[in-house]
Amino acid sequence: MSYEFILTDVRGDGAIKTGVITLNRPKQLNALNDGLMDELGAAMQAYDADEAIGCIVLTGSEKAFAAGADIGAMSRWDYMDVYKSDYITRNWETIRRIRKPVIAAVAGFALGGGCELAMMCDMVFAAETAKFGQPEIKLGIIPGAGGTQRLPRAVGKAKAMDLALTARMMDAAEAERAGLVSRVVPAAELMAVTLAAAQTICEHSLPSVMMAKECVNRAYEGPLAEGIQFERRMFHSLFATEDQKEGMDAFVNKRKPVFRHR
């Protein structure tokens, strides 16, 4: 497909590759409008359905992953506009239904909706130039795409309250210390490091990868006892796969496994 607000590409040299999505509204610092979010959801669903794709990377530009939602468009809306159109819920949450791993590669600003979009991903790799924040309070509103819910889960109540109420930005080093970011790397190495991690994921058994993601999300969103029970069932179920047999046989015989993702 051709898109107006995003770019898509496939990277990797193995049988299972990485789908790359680049937000592409450079003049607006990748501000997230409805059209972009529709396209992003469609591209992610297409990669999720493609058996040749094992991981998805979402990135922006050197200046901005995404500087926020499109305030110019939002400023003209009233309550009925956002309520009847199911704003945010209708298309932003598509990413939460993607079953394959999604890595956000963040350079520059990830503010407001941009920070919330990064938090919807499974991992966040940040360039040293990255800055995260939820500045909505300066506009007379609050975060509306999960910022008041996902941020405390990632960094704790104290730091989330600080960001949401003062609108200050958090740099990449602080974000890593707080637990929002998985890795911080030099800006020039961001995509190389992210794609290398994605390729590593692609080399593992896809059913195992998808189940591991599902289990971690259970831990993130539910009680411990339920999460343990869910993990155990997923663990047991993997003994019915061809890849479990291959992986353990390869280990015993000291060779590299050849997974068939079955």
Tab-separated table of C-alpha atoms in Angstrom:
chain	number	residue	atom	x	y	z
A	1	MET	CA	0.000	0.000	0.000
A	2	SER	CA	0.985	3.622	-0.396
A	3	TYR	CA	0.492	5.911	2.584
A	4	GLU	CA	0.352	9.686	3.026
A	5	PHE	CA	1.616	10.042	6.592
A	6	ILE	CA	3.888	7.039	7.155
A	7	LEU	CA	6.632	5.114	5.362
A	8	THR	CA	6.934	1.327	5.456
A	9	ASP	CA	9.872	-0.949	4.791
A	10	VAL	CA	10.990	-4.526	5.448
A	11	ARG	CA	14.459	-5.171	6.880
A	12	GLY	CA	16.501	-8.266	7.580
A	13	ASP	CA	18.166	-11.097	5.701
A	14	GLY	CA	16.548	-14.117	7.347
A	15	ALA	CA	13.402	-15.994	6.428
A	16	ILE	CA	11.556	-13.949	9.070
A	17	LYS	CA	12.076	-10.207	8.777
A	18	THR	CA	11.303	-6.928	10.536
A	19	GLY	CA	8.588	-4.561	9.405
A	20	VAL	CA	9.616	-0.918	9.853
A	21	ILE	CA	7.105	1.932	10.083
A	22	THR	CA	8.344	5.531	10.026
A	23	LEU	CA	6.067	8.400	11.015
A	24	ASN	CA	6.339	10.922	8.208
A	25	ARG	CA	4.966	14.386	8.952
A	26	PRO	CA	8.326	16.147	9.323
A	27	LYS	CA	7.038	19.739	9.131
A	28	GLN	CA	4.637	18.992	11.992
A	29	LEU	CA	7.282	17.058	13.992
A	30	ASN	CA	5.167	13.953	13.339
A	31	ALA	CA	2.116	15.319	15.136
A	32	LEU	CA	-0.433	12.517	15.333
A	33	ASN	CA	-3.609	13.263	13.414
A	34	ASP	CA	-6.498	10.916	12.634
A	35	GLY	CA	-5.191	10.118	9.146
A	36	LEU	CA	-1.775	9.128	10.453
A	37	MET	CA	-3.243	6.937	13.186
A	38	ASP	CA	-5.544	5.224	10.680
A	39	GLU	CA	-2.559	4.462	8.446
A	40	LEU	CA	-0.414	3.343	11.364
A	41	GLY	CA	-3.079	0.897	12.497
A	42	ALA	CA	-3.508	-0.475	8.985
A	43	ALA	CA	0.251	-0.950	8.478
A	44	MET	CA	0.656	-2.655	11.838
A	45	GLN	CA	-2.236	-5.019	11.168
A	46	ALA	CA	-0.765	-5.871	7.770
A	47	TYR	CA	2.625	-6.741	9.304
A	48	ASP	CA	0.917	-8.662	12.100
A	49	ALA	CA	-0.892	-10.815	9.527
A	50	ASP	CA	2.238	-11.374	7.392
A	51	GLU	CA	3.853	-14.715	8.256
A	52	ALA	CA	7.200	-13.436	6.951
A	53	ILE	CA	7.316	-10.682	9.600
A	54	GLY	CA	8.446	-11.497	13.142
A	55	CYS	CA	8.853	-8.053	14.713
A	56	ILE	CA	7.743	-4.469	14.055
A	57	VAL	CA	9.809	-1.310	14.599
A	58	LEU	CA	8.100	2.073	14.904
A	59	THR	CA	10.211	5.206	14.557
A	60	GLY	CA	10.125	8.880	13.611
A	61	SER	CA	12.778	11.421	12.675
A	62	GLU	CA	15.955	12.641	14.337
A	63	LYS	CA	14.077	15.686	15.655
A	64	ALA	CA	10.924	13.953	16.820
A	65	PHE	CA	9.472	10.529	17.285
A	66	ALA	CA	6.186	12.390	17.642
A	67	ALA	CA	5.815	15.772	19.295
A	68	GLY	CA	2.215	15.052	20.302
A	69	ALA	CA	-1.294	14.921	18.938
A	70	ASP	CA	-2.317	17.431	16.268
A	71	ILE	CA	-3.368	20.360	18.465
A	72	GLY	CA	-4.318	22.471	15.451
A	73	ALA	CA	-7.048	19.993	14.580
A	74	MET	CA	-8.110	19.327	18.177
A	75	SER	CA	-8.511	23.000	19.052
A	76	ARG	CA	-11.681	23.258	16.955
A	77	TRP	CA	-13.473	20.229	18.446
A	78	ASP	CA	-16.093	20.161	21.161
A	79	TYR	CA	-17.300	17.381	23.446
A	80	MET	CA	-19.700	15.854	20.944
A	81	ASP	CA	-17.009	15.809	18.259
A	82	VAL	CA	-14.643	13.710	20.354
A	83	TYR	CA	-17.335	11.571	21.989
A	84	LYS	CA	-19.269	10.629	18.859
A	85	SER	CA	-16.138	9.980	16.812
A	86	ASP	CA	-14.718	7.787	19.616
A	87	TYR	CA	-11.530	9.860	19.416
A	88	ILE	CA	-8.380	7.940	20.356
A	89	THR	CA	-10.201	4.683	21.153
A	90	ARG	CA	-11.227	4.186	17.520
A	91	ASN	CA	-7.745	4.029	16.002
A	92	TRP	CA	-4.972	4.722	18.540
A	93	GLU	CA	-5.677	1.522	20.450
A	94	THR	CA	-5.129	-0.652	17.358
A	95	ILE	CA	-1.513	-1.076	18.429
A	96	ARG	CA	-2.627	-2.850	21.605
A	97	ARG	CA	-4.179	-5.614	19.492
A	98	ILE	CA	-0.938	-6.357	17.617
A	99	ARG	CA	0.332	-9.786	18.692
A	100	LYS	CA	3.900	-9.559	17.409
A	101	PRO	CA	6.503	-7.510	19.315
A	102	VAL	CA	6.605	-3.788	18.590
A	103	ILE	CA	9.745	-1.773	19.373
A	104	ALA	CA	9.648	2.031	19.458
A	105	ALA	CA	12.918	3.617	18.295
A	106	VAL	CA	12.749	7.121	19.745
A	107	ALA	CA	14.933	10.113	18.902
A	108	GLY	CA	14.100	13.709	19.718
A	109	PHE	CA	10.732	14.609	21.174
A	110	ALA	CA	8.201	12.021	22.353
A	111	LEU	CA	5.687	14.312	23.995
A	112	GLY	CA	2.009	14.009	24.835
A	113	GLY	CA	0.494	11.577	22.380
A	114	GLY	CA	3.999	10.739	21.156
A	115	CYS	CA	5.033	9.569	24.616
A	116	GLU	CA	1.752	7.668	24.936
A	117	LEU	CA	2.305	6.000	21.556
A	118	ALA	CA	5.802	4.914	22.612
A	119	MET	CA	4.368	3.462	25.828
A	120	MET	CA	1.876	1.394	23.811
A	121	CYS	CA	4.838	-0.388	22.223
A	122	ASP	CA	6.420	-3.412	23.880
A	123	MET	CA	9.902	-1.895	24.204
A	124	VAL	CA	11.325	1.591	23.865
A	125	PHE	CA	14.867	2.075	22.559
A	126	ALA	CA	15.934	5.694	22.945
A	127	ALA	CA	18.638	7.806	21.374
A	128	GLU	CA	20.558	9.989	23.812
A	129	THR	CA	18.681	12.924	22.262
A	130	ALA	CA	15.245	11.590	23.230
A	131	LYS	CA	12.963	13.594	25.502
A	132	PHE	CA	9.725	12.282	26.980
A	133	GLY	CA	6.866	14.183	28.575
A	134	GLN	CA	3.146	14.683	29.085
A	135	PRO	CA	2.649	18.463	28.694
A	136	GLU	CA	-1.135	18.366	28.185
A	137	ILE	CA	-1.754	20.262	31.432
A	138	LYS	CA	-0.363	23.382	29.725
A	139	LEU	CA	-3.248	23.192	27.236
A	140	GLY	CA	-5.981	22.949	29.854
A	141	ILE	CA	-6.449	19.198	29.365
A	142	ILE	CA	-4.918	15.938	30.622
A	143	PRO	CA	-3.279	13.010	28.813
A	144	GLY	CA	-5.997	11.094	26.985
A	145	ALA	CA	-4.239	8.151	25.305
A	146	GLY	CA	-3.130	6.343	28.436
A	147	GLY	CA	-0.608	8.798	29.842
A	148	THR	CA	-2.088	8.879	33.348
A	149	GLN	CA	-2.374	5.072	33.387
A	150	ARG	CA	0.636	3.618	31.538
A	151	LEU	CA	3.175	6.160	32.798
A	152	PRO	CA	2.660	5.323	36.526
A	153	ARG	CA	2.920	1.626	35.689
A	154	ALA	CA	6.221	2.270	33.939
A	155	VAL	CA	7.899	4.819	36.220
A	156	GLY	CA	5.860	4.858	39.448
A	157	LYS	CA	3.338	7.312	40.869
A	158	ALA	CA	5.778	9.977	42.071
A	159	LYS	CA	7.554	10.540	38.778
A	160	ALA	CA	4.359	10.207	36.714
A	161	MET	CA	2.665	12.808	38.902
A	162	ASP	CA	5.680	15.092	38.464
A	163	LEU	CA	5.553	14.870	34.669
A	164	ALA	CA	1.776	15.151	34.374
A	165	LEU	CA	1.401	18.120	36.723
A	166	THR	CA	4.500	20.183	35.901
A	167	ALA	CA	4.723	19.306	32.170
A	168	ARG	CA	8.501	18.988	32.424
A	169	MET	CA	10.413	16.784	30.009
A	170	MET	CA	12.451	13.736	31.010
A	171	ASP	CA	15.637	13.010	29.100
A	172	ALA	CA	16.650	9.561	27.890
A	173	ALA	CA	19.007	8.837	30.790
A	174	GLU	CA	16.320	9.636	33.375
A	175	ALA	CA	13.744	7.675	31.389
A	176	GLU	CA	15.991	4.609	31.441
A	177	ARG	CA	16.634	4.939	35.193
A	178	ALA	CA	12.895	5.278	35.783
A	179	GLY	CA	12.046	2.188	33.743
A	180	LEU	CA	10.305	3.825	30.786
A	181	VAL	CA	13.098	2.997	28.332
A	182	SER	CA	14.685	-0.394	27.614
A	183	ARG	CA	17.983	0.883	26.197
A	184	VAL	CA	19.706	4.221	25.541
A	185	VAL	CA	22.163	4.384	22.640
A	186	PRO	CA	23.995	7.091	20.673
A	187	ALA	CA	21.657	8.744	18.166
A	188	ALA	CA	23.723	7.554	15.204
A	189	GLU	CA	23.332	3.940	16.348
A	190	LEU	CA	19.625	3.968	17.222
A	191	MET	CA	18.252	2.168	14.181
A	192	ALA	CA	21.168	-0.245	13.921
A	193	VAL	CA	20.775	-1.332	17.543
A	194	THR	CA	16.985	-1.511	17.268
A	195	LEU	CA	17.070	-3.553	14.068
A	196	ALA	CA	19.680	-5.900	15.542
A	197	ALA	CA	17.396	-6.544	18.521
A	198	ALA	CA	14.439	-7.044	16.190
A	199	GLN	CA	16.463	-9.515	14.097
A	200	THR	CA	17.323	-11.462	17.249
A	201	ILE	CA	13.625	-11.682	18.068
A	202	CYS	CA	12.867	-12.806	14.511
A	203	GLU	CA	15.318	-15.690	14.892
A	204	HIS	CA	13.403	-17.117	17.849
A	205	SER	CA	10.292	-19.285	17.577
A	206	LEU	CA	7.430	-16.946	16.700
A	207	PRO	CA	4.788	-18.804	18.784
A	208	SER	CA	7.077	-18.542	21.822
A	209	VAL	CA	7.709	-14.845	21.177
A	210	MET	CA	4.006	-14.083	20.841
A	211	MET	CA	3.142	-16.031	23.987
A	212	ALA	CA	5.928	-14.360	25.968
A	213	LYS	CA	4.567	-10.951	24.950
A	214	GLU	CA	1.065	-11.997	25.943
A	215	CYS	CA	2.264	-13.241	29.328
A	216	VAL	CA	4.236	-10.099	30.151
A	217	ASN	CA	1.209	-7.981	29.250
A	218	ARG	CA	-0.858	-10.119	31.638
A	219	ALA	CA	1.620	-9.310	34.415
A	220	TYR	CA	1.456	-5.635	33.522
A	221	GLU	CA	-2.333	-5.467	33.582
A	222	GLY	CA	-3.592	-8.110	36.036
A	223	PRO	CA	-3.177	-9.724	39.485
A	224	LEU	CA	-0.153	-11.939	40.168
A	225	ALA	CA	-2.108	-15.156	40.783
A	226	GLU	CA	-3.955	-14.846	37.472
A	227	GLY	CA	-0.728	-13.999	35.666
A	228	ILE	CA	1.063	-17.047	37.083
A	229	GLN	CA	-1.818	-19.306	36.060
A	230	PHE	CA	-1.853	-17.832	32.552
A	231	GLU	CA	1.922	-18.179	32.211
A	232	ARG	CA	1.782	-21.808	33.301
A	233	ARG	CA	-0.843	-22.670	30.715
A	234	MET	CA	1.124	-20.928	27.975
A	235	PHE	CA	4.290	-22.729	29.086
A	236	HIS	CA	2.507	-26.086	29.025
A	237	SER	CA	0.986	-25.386	25.598
A	238	LEU	CA	4.380	-24.801	24.002
A	239	PHE	CA	5.212	-28.475	24.576
A	240	ALA	CA	2.727	-29.185	21.782
A	241	THR	CA	4.800	-27.226	19.234
A	242	GLU	CA	7.373	-28.446	16.729
A	243	ASP	CA	9.669	-25.604	17.769
A	244	GLN	CA	9.861	-26.841	21.368
A	245	LYS	CA	11.057	-30.223	20.136
A	246	GLU	CA	13.560	-28.592	17.773
A	247	GLY	CA	14.831	-26.092	20.341
A	248	MET	CA	15.456	-28.681	23.051
A	249	ASP	CA	16.962	-31.207	20.648
A	250	ALA	CA	19.305	-28.515	19.348
A	251	PHE	CA	20.360	-27.656	22.893
A	252	VAL	CA	21.010	-31.280	23.837
A	253	ASN	CA	22.998	-31.873	20.648
A	254	LYS	CA	24.873	-28.561	20.861
A	255	ARG	CA	23.694	-27.153	17.544
A	256	LYS	CA	21.781	-24.071	16.430
A	257	PRO	CA	18.007	-24.622	16.255
A	258	VAL	CA	16.139	-24.245	12.977
A	259	PHE	CA	12.698	-23.054	13.962
A	260	ARG	CA	9.690	-23.528	11.692
A	261	HIS	CA	7.457	-21.230	13.758
A	262	ARG	CA	4.999	-24.065	14.318
